[in-house]
Short mmCIF file of C-alpha atoms in Angstrom, two decimals:
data_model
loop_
_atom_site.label_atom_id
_atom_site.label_comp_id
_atom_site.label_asym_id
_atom_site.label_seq_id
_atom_site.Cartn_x
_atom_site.Cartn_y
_atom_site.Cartn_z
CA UNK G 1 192.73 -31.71 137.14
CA UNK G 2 193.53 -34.34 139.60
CA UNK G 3 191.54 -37.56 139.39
CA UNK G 4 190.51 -39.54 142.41
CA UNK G 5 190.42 -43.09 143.41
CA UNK G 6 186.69 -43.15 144.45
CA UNK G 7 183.53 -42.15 143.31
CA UNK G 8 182.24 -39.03 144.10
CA UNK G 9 178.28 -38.92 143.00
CA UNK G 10 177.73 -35.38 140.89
CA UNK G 11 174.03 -34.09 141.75
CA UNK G 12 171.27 -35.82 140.88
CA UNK G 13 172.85 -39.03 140.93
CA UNK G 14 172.44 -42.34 143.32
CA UNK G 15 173.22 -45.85 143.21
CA UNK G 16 172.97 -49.09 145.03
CA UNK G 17 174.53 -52.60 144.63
CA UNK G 18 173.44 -56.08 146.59
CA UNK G 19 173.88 -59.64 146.37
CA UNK G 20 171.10 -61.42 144.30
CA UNK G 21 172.42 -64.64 144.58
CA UNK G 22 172.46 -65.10 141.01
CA UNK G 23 175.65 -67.54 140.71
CA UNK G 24 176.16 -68.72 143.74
CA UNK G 25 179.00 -66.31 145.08
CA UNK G 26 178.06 -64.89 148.18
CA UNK G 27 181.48 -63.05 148.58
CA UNK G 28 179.62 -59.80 146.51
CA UNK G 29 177.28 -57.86 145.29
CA UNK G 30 176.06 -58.69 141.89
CA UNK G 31 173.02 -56.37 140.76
CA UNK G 32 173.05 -52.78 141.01
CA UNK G 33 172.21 -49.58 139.29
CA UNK G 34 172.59 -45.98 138.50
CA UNK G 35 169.62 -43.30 138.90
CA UNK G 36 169.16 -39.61 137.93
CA UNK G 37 166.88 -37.72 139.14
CA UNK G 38 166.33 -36.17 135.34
CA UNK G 39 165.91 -37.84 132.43
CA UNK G 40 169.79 -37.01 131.92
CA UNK G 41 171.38 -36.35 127.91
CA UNK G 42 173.55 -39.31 127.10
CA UNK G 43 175.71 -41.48 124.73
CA UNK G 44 176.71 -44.83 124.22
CA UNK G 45 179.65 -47.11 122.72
CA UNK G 46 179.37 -50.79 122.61
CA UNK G 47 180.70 -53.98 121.01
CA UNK G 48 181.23 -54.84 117.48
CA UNK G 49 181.27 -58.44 118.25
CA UNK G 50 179.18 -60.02 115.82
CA UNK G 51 176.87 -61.71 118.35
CA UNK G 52 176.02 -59.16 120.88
CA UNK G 53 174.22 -59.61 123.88
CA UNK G 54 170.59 -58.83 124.68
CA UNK G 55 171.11 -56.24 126.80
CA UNK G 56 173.71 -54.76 124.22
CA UNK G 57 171.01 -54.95 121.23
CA UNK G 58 168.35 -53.30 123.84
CA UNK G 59 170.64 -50.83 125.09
CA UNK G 60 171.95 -49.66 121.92
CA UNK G 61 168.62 -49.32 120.59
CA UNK G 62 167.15 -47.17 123.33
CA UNK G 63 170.04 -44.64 123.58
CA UNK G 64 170.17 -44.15 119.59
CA UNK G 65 166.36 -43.71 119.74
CA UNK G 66 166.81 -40.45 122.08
CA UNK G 67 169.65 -39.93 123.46
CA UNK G 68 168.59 -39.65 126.84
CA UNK G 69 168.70 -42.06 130.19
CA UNK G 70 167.62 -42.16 133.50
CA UNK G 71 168.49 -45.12 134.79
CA UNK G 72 171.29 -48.44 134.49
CA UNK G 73 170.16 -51.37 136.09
CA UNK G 74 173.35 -54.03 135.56
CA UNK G 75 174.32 -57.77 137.14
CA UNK G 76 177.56 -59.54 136.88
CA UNK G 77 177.57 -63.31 137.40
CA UNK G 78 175.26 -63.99 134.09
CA UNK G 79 176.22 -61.99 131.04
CA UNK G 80 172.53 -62.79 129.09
CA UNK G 81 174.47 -63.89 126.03
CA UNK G 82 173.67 -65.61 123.27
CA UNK G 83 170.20 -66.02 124.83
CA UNK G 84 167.85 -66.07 121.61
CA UNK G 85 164.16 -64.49 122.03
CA UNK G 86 164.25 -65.31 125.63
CA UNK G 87 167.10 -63.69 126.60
CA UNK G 88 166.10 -60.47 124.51
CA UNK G 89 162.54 -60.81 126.78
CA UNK G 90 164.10 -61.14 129.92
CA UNK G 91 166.14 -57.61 129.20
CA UNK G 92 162.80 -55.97 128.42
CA UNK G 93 161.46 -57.22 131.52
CA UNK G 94 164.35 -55.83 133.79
CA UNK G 95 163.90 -52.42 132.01
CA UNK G 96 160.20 -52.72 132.72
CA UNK G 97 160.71 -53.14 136.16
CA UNK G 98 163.30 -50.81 136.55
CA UNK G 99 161.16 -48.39 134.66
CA UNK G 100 157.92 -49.41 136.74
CA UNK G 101 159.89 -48.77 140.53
CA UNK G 102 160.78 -45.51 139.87
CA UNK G 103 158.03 -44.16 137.83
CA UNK G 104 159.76 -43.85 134.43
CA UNK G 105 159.24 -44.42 130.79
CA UNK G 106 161.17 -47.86 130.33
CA UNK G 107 162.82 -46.30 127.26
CA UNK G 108 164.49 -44.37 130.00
CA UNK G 109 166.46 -47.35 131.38
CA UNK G 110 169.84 -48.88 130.51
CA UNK G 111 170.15 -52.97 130.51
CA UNK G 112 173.59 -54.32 130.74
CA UNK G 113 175.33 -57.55 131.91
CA UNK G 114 178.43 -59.60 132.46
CA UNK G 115 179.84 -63.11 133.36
CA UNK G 116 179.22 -66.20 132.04
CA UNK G 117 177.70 -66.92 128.24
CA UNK G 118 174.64 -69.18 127.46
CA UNK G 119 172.78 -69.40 130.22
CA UNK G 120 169.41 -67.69 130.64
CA UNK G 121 168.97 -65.05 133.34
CA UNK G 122 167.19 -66.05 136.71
CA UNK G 123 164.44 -63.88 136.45
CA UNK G 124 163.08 -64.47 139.79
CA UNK G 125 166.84 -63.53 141.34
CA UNK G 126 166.44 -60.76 139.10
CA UNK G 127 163.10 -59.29 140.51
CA UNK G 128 163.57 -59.87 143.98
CA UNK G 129 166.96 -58.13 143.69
CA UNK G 130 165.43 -55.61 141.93
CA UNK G 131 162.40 -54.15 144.47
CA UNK G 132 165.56 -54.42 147.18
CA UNK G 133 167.87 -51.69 144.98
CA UNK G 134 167.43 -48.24 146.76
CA UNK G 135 168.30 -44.95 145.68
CA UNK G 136 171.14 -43.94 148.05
CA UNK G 137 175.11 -43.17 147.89
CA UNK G 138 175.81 -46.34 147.57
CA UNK G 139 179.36 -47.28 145.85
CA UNK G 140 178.69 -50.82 145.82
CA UNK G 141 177.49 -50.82 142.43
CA UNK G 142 181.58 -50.83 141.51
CA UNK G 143 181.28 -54.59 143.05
CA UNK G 144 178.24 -55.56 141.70
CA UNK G 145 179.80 -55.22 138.04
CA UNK G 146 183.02 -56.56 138.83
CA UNK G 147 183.53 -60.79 137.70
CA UNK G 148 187.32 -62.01 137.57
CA UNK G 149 187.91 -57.91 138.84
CA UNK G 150 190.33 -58.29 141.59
CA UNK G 151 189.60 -54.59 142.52
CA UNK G 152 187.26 -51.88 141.92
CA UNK G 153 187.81 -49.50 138.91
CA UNK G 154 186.64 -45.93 139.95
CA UNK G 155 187.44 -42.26 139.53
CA UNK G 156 185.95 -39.02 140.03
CA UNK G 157 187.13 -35.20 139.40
CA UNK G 158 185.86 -32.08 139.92
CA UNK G 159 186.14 -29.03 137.49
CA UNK G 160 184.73 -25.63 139.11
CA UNK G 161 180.62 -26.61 139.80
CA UNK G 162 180.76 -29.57 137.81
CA UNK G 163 181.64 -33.52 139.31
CA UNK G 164 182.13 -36.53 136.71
CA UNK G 165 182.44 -40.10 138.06
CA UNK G 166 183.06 -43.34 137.10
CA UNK G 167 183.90 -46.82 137.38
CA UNK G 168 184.99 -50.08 134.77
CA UNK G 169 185.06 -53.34 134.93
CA UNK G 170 186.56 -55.99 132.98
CA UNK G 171 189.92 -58.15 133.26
CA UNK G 172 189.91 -60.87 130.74
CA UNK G 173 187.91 -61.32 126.67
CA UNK G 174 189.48 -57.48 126.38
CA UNK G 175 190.70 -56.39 123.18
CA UNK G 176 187.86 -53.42 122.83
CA UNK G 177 186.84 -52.20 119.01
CA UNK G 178 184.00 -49.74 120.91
CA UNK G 179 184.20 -48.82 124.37
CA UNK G 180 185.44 -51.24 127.55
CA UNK G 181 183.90 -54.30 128.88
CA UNK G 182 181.62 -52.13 130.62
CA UNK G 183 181.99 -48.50 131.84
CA UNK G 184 179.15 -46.05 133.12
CA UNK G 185 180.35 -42.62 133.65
CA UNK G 186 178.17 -39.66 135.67
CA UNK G 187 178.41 -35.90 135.33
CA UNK G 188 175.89 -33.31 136.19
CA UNK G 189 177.40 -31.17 133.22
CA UNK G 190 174.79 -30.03 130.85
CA UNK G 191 175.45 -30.91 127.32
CA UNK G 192 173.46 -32.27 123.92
CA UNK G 193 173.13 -35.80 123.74
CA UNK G 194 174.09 -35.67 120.04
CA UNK G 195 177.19 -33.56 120.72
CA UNK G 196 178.13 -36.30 124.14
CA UNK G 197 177.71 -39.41 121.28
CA UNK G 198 180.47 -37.42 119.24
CA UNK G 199 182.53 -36.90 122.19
CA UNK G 200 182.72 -40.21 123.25
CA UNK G 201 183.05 -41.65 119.95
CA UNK G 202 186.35 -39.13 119.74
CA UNK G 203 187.38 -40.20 122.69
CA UNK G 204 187.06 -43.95 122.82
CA UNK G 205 189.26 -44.24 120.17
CA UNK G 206 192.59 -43.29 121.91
CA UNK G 207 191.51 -44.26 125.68
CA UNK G 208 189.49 -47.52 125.90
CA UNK G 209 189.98 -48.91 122.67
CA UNK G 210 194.00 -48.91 123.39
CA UNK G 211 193.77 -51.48 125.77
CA UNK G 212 193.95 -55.29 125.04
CA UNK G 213 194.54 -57.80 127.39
CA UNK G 214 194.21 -61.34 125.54
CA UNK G 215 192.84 -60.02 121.87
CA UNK G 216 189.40 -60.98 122.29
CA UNK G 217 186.09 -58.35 122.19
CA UNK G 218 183.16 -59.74 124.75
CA UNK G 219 179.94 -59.70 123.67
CA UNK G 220 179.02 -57.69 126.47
CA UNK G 221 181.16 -54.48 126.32
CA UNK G 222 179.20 -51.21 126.94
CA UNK G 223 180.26 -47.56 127.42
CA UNK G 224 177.20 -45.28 128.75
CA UNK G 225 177.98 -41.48 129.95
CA UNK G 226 174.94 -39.64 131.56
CA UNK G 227 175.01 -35.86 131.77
CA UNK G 228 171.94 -34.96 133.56
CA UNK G 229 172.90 -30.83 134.29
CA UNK G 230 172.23 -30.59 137.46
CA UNK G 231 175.00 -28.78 138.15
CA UNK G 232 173.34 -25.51 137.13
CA UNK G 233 175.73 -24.64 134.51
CA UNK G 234 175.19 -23.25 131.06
CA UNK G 235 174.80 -26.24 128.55
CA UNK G 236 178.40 -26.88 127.00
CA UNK G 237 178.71 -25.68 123.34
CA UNK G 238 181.21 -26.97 120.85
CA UNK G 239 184.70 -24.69 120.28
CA UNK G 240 183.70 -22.90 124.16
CA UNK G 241 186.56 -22.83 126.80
CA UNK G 242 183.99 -24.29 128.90
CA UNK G 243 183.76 -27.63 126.48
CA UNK G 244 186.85 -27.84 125.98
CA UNK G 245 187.49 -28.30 129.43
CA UNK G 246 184.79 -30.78 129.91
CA UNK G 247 186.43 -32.69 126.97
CA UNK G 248 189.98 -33.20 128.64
CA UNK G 249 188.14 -33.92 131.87
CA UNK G 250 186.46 -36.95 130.32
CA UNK G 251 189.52 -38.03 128.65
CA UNK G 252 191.53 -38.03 131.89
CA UNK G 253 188.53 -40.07 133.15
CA UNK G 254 188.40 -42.26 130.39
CA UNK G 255 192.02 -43.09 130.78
CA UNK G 256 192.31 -43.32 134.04
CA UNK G 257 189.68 -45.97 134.06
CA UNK G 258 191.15 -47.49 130.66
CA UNK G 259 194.79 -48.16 132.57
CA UNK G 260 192.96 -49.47 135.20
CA UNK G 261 191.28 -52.15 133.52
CA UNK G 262 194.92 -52.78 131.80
CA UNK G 263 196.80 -52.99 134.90
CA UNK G 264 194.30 -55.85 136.86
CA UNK G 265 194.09 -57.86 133.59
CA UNK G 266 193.76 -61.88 134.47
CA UNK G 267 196.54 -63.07 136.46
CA UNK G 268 198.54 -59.55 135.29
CA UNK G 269 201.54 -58.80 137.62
CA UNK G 270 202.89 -55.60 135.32
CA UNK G 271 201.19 -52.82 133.46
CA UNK G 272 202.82 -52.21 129.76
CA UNK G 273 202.20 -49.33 128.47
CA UNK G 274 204.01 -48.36 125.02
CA UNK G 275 204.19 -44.36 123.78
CA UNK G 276 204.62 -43.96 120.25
CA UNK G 277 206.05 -40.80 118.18
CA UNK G 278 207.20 -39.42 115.24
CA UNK G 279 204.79 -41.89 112.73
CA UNK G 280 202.91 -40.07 109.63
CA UNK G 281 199.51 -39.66 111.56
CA UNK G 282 197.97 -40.46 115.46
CA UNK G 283 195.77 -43.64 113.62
CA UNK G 284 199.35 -45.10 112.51
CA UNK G 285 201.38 -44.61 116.14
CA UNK G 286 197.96 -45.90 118.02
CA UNK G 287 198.45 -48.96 115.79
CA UNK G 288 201.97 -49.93 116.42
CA UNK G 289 201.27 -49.10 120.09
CA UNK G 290 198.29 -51.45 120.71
CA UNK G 291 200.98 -53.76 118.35
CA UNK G 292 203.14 -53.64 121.04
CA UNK G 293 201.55 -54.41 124.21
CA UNK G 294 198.71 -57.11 121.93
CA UNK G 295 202.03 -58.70 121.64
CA UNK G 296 202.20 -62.47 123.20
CA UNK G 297 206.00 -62.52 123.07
CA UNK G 298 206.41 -59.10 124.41
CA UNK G 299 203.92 -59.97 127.18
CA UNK G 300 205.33 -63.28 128.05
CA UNK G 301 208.95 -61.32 128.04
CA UNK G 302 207.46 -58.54 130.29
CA UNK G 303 206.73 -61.42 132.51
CA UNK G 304 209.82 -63.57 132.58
CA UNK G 305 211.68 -59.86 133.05
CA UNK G 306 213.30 -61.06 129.78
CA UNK G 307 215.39 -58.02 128.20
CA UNK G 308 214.32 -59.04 124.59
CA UNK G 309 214.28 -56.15 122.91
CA UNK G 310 213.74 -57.96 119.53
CA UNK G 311 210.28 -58.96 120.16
CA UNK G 312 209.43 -55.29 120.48
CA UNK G 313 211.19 -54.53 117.13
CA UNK G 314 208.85 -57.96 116.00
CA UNK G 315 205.15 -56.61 117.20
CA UNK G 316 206.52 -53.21 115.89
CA UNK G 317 206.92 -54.52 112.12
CA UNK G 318 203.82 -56.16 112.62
CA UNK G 319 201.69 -53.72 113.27
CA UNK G 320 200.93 -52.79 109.22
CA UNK G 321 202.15 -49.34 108.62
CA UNK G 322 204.88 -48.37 106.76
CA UNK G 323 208.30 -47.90 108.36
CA UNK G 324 211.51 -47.39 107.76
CA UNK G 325 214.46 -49.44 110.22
CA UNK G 326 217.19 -46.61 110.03
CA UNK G 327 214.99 -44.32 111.64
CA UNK G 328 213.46 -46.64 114.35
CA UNK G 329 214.38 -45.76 118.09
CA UNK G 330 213.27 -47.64 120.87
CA UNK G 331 213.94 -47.54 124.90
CA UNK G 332 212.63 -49.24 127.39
CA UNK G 333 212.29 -48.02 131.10
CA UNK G 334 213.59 -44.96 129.70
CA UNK G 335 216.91 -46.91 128.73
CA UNK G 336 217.60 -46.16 125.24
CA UNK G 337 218.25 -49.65 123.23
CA UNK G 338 217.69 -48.38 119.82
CA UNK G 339 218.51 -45.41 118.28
CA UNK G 340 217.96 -44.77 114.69
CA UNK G 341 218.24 -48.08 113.95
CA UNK G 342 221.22 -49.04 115.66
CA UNK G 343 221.40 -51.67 119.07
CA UNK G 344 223.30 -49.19 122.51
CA UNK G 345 224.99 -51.76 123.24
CA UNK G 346 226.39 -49.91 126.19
CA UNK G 347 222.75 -50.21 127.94
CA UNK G 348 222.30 -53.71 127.53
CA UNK G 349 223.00 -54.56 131.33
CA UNK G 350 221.19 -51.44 132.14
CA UNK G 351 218.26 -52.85 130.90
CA UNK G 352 218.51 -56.61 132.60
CA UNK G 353 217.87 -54.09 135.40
CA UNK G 354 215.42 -52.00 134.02
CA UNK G 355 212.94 -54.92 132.70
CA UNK G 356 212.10 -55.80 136.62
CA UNK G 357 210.06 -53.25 137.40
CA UNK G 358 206.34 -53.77 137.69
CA UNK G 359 205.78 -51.00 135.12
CA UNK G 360 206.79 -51.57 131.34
CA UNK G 361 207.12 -48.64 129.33
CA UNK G 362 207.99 -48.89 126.01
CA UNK G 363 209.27 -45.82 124.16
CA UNK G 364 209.14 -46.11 120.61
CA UNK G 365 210.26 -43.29 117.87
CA UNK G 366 209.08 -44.40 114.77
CA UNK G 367 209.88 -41.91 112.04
CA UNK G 368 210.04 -37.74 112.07
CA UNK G 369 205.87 -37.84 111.78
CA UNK G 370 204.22 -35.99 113.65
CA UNK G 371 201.26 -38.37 114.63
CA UNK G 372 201.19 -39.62 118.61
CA UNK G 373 200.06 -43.16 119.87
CA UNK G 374 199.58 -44.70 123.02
CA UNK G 375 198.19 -48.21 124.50
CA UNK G 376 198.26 -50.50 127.43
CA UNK G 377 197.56 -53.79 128.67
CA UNK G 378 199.29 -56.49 130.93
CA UNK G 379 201.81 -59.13 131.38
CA UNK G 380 200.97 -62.73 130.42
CA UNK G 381 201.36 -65.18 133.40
CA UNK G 382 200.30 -68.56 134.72
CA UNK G 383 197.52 -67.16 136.24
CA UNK G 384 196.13 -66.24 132.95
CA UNK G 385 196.07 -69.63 131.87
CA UNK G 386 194.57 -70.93 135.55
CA UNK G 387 191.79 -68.55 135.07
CA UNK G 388 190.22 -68.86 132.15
CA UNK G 389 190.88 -72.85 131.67
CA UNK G 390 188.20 -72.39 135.32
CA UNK G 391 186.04 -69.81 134.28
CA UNK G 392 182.92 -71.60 133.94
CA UNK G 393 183.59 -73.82 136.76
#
């Protein structure tokens, strides 16, 4: 399957994305949404941050009570955080709205925000913004979510009838224990809301939550897929050829939207990316992966182009599992450095070399297991620092 860098709406689907005005950036569009024609089947992942938004605790609520959406309705600029009672009234009210303009139940709608913490929605923004969203093509919604985003985060593939789309933001406060930041994904597949919930729950585990940029979960993060099977074709069952290619199509989504968010982290000028083998079980290698790029002396190294192999071996005995130094083997830009436990001397200057490129793979053998692990995040800069000490400002 070949994914593509743009979003390609499966049937049944539109969106739109404008500029409310609701932080004084004019540069974007910052309120959109996401409409099926159907009442689509659909799942949901979101943040185990102990103070969740109110658009999380809505959200979360109204896909566990069914399983099934219609609509998203999402802003950037004001994440609706830590809000108390009002903040929890003013997401009822958008999903009223929402609900009320299209002619839908409003446990039918999706709430979900980003940006800044503490400060209460503008709700008259909101509403005006609102009764201006049409239902059309429109891929402006992959703006309207994006905050410290220097691009858009979209993909799309197509698997015989069926189309699956999606987009991501988030760049900064990533360290997910759930989904992303926030991620809506659109297929016209036709498959159990119960059995999509198990999916993604599968699948989050070795895509999205194997990213980290700075070690911190946001409040806000949300993961929604919305099958709405318009595509004609038989509902997916469990075990069937048929689901099992739907399940490796949403995983190359899922990915490809997880590296993404990895590769524009805040002020990031490399992707790291670290592939583990040969630990007792997958759980184990994922952990010494997301070790490895979570690592702030590995990602200040990646940045400096520093060929310090020892902080790898450092985040690598970090990482909790058991392990054995005689039968560690490590290389880096596909330069070997360690091999069962011994430095290659040899590749030393090879890898002063090596350690410039933008991309930082490290390959890390870390027993004869057979359990596979991978993760990704970014280099740490400046910029970082510049970014966030502004973020509010």
């Amino acid at each position: 399957m070949e994914i593509l860098d743009k979003l390609i709406w499966p049937k049944g689907f539109s969106s739109d994305g404008l500029h409310a005005n609701l932080r004084h950036n004019p540069d974007k569009p910052d309120l959109g949404w996401i409409v099926s024609d159907v009442a689509a089947d659909a799942a949901g992942v979101f943040t185990l941050n102990q103070f969740p938004a109110a658009p999380v605790i809505l959200t979360q609520a109204t896909v566990k009570k069914s399983q099934k959406l219609q609509a998203v309705i999402v802003n950037s600029a004001n994440a609706n955080s830590f809000t108390g009672q009002q903040g929890y009234e003013n997401a009822l009210s958008e999903q009223e709205i929402v609900a009320e303009k299209l002619g839908i139940e409003a446990g039918l709608v999706a709430v979900s925000s980003t940006g800044i913490i503490g400060e209460q929605l503008p709700m008259a923004k909101m509403m005006t913004g609102i009764a201006q969203l049409q239902k059309s093509q429109s891929t402006q919604i992959a703006q309207a979510i994006m905050t410290t985003d220097t691009k858009e985060k979209v993909a799309a593939l197509q698997f015989g009838k069926v189309t699956m789309t999606g987009m991501a933001k988030g760049s900064g406060m990533i360290h997910p224990n759930m989904g992303t930041m926030l991620s809506f994904i659109c297929t016209d597949a036709s498959i159990d809301g119960q059995l999509l919930q198990k999916l993604l729950r599968e699948l989050t585990e070795i895509t999205f939550n194997q990213i980290t940029i700075d070690g911190d979960t946001s409040t806000n993060d949300m993961l929604l897929v919305l099958a709405n099977g318009q595509s004609q074709e038989a509902e997916l069952v469990a075990g069937s050829p048929e689901y099992d290619e739907f399940k490796e199509a949403l995983y190359l989504l899922m990915k490809d939207l997880a590296i993404k968010i990895a590769e524009d982290g805040e002020g990031a000028s490399k992707l790291v990316t670290a592939n583990v083998s040969g630990s007792d079980d997958n759980l184990k290698a994922r952990m010494i992966a997301k070790k490895i790029v979570g690592s702030n002396l590995v990602k200040a190294a990646a940045f400096g182009e520093d060929p310090n192999w020892g902080r790898v071996i450092d985040a690598i005995g970090n990482a909790g599992v058991d392990l054995q130094a005689g039968q560690i083997a490590l290389a880096i830009n596909q330069v070997p450095v360690i091999d069962q436990g011994e430095i290659v001397s040899e590749n030393l200057p090879a890898l002063e070399e090596a350690v410039k490129s933008k991309k930082i793979v490290f390959d890390v053998s870390a027993g004869q297991g057979l359990g596979k692990g991978q993760a990704w995040g970014s280099d740490l800069t400046y910029d970082y620092v510049k970014i966030n000490a502004m973020y509010r400002t």
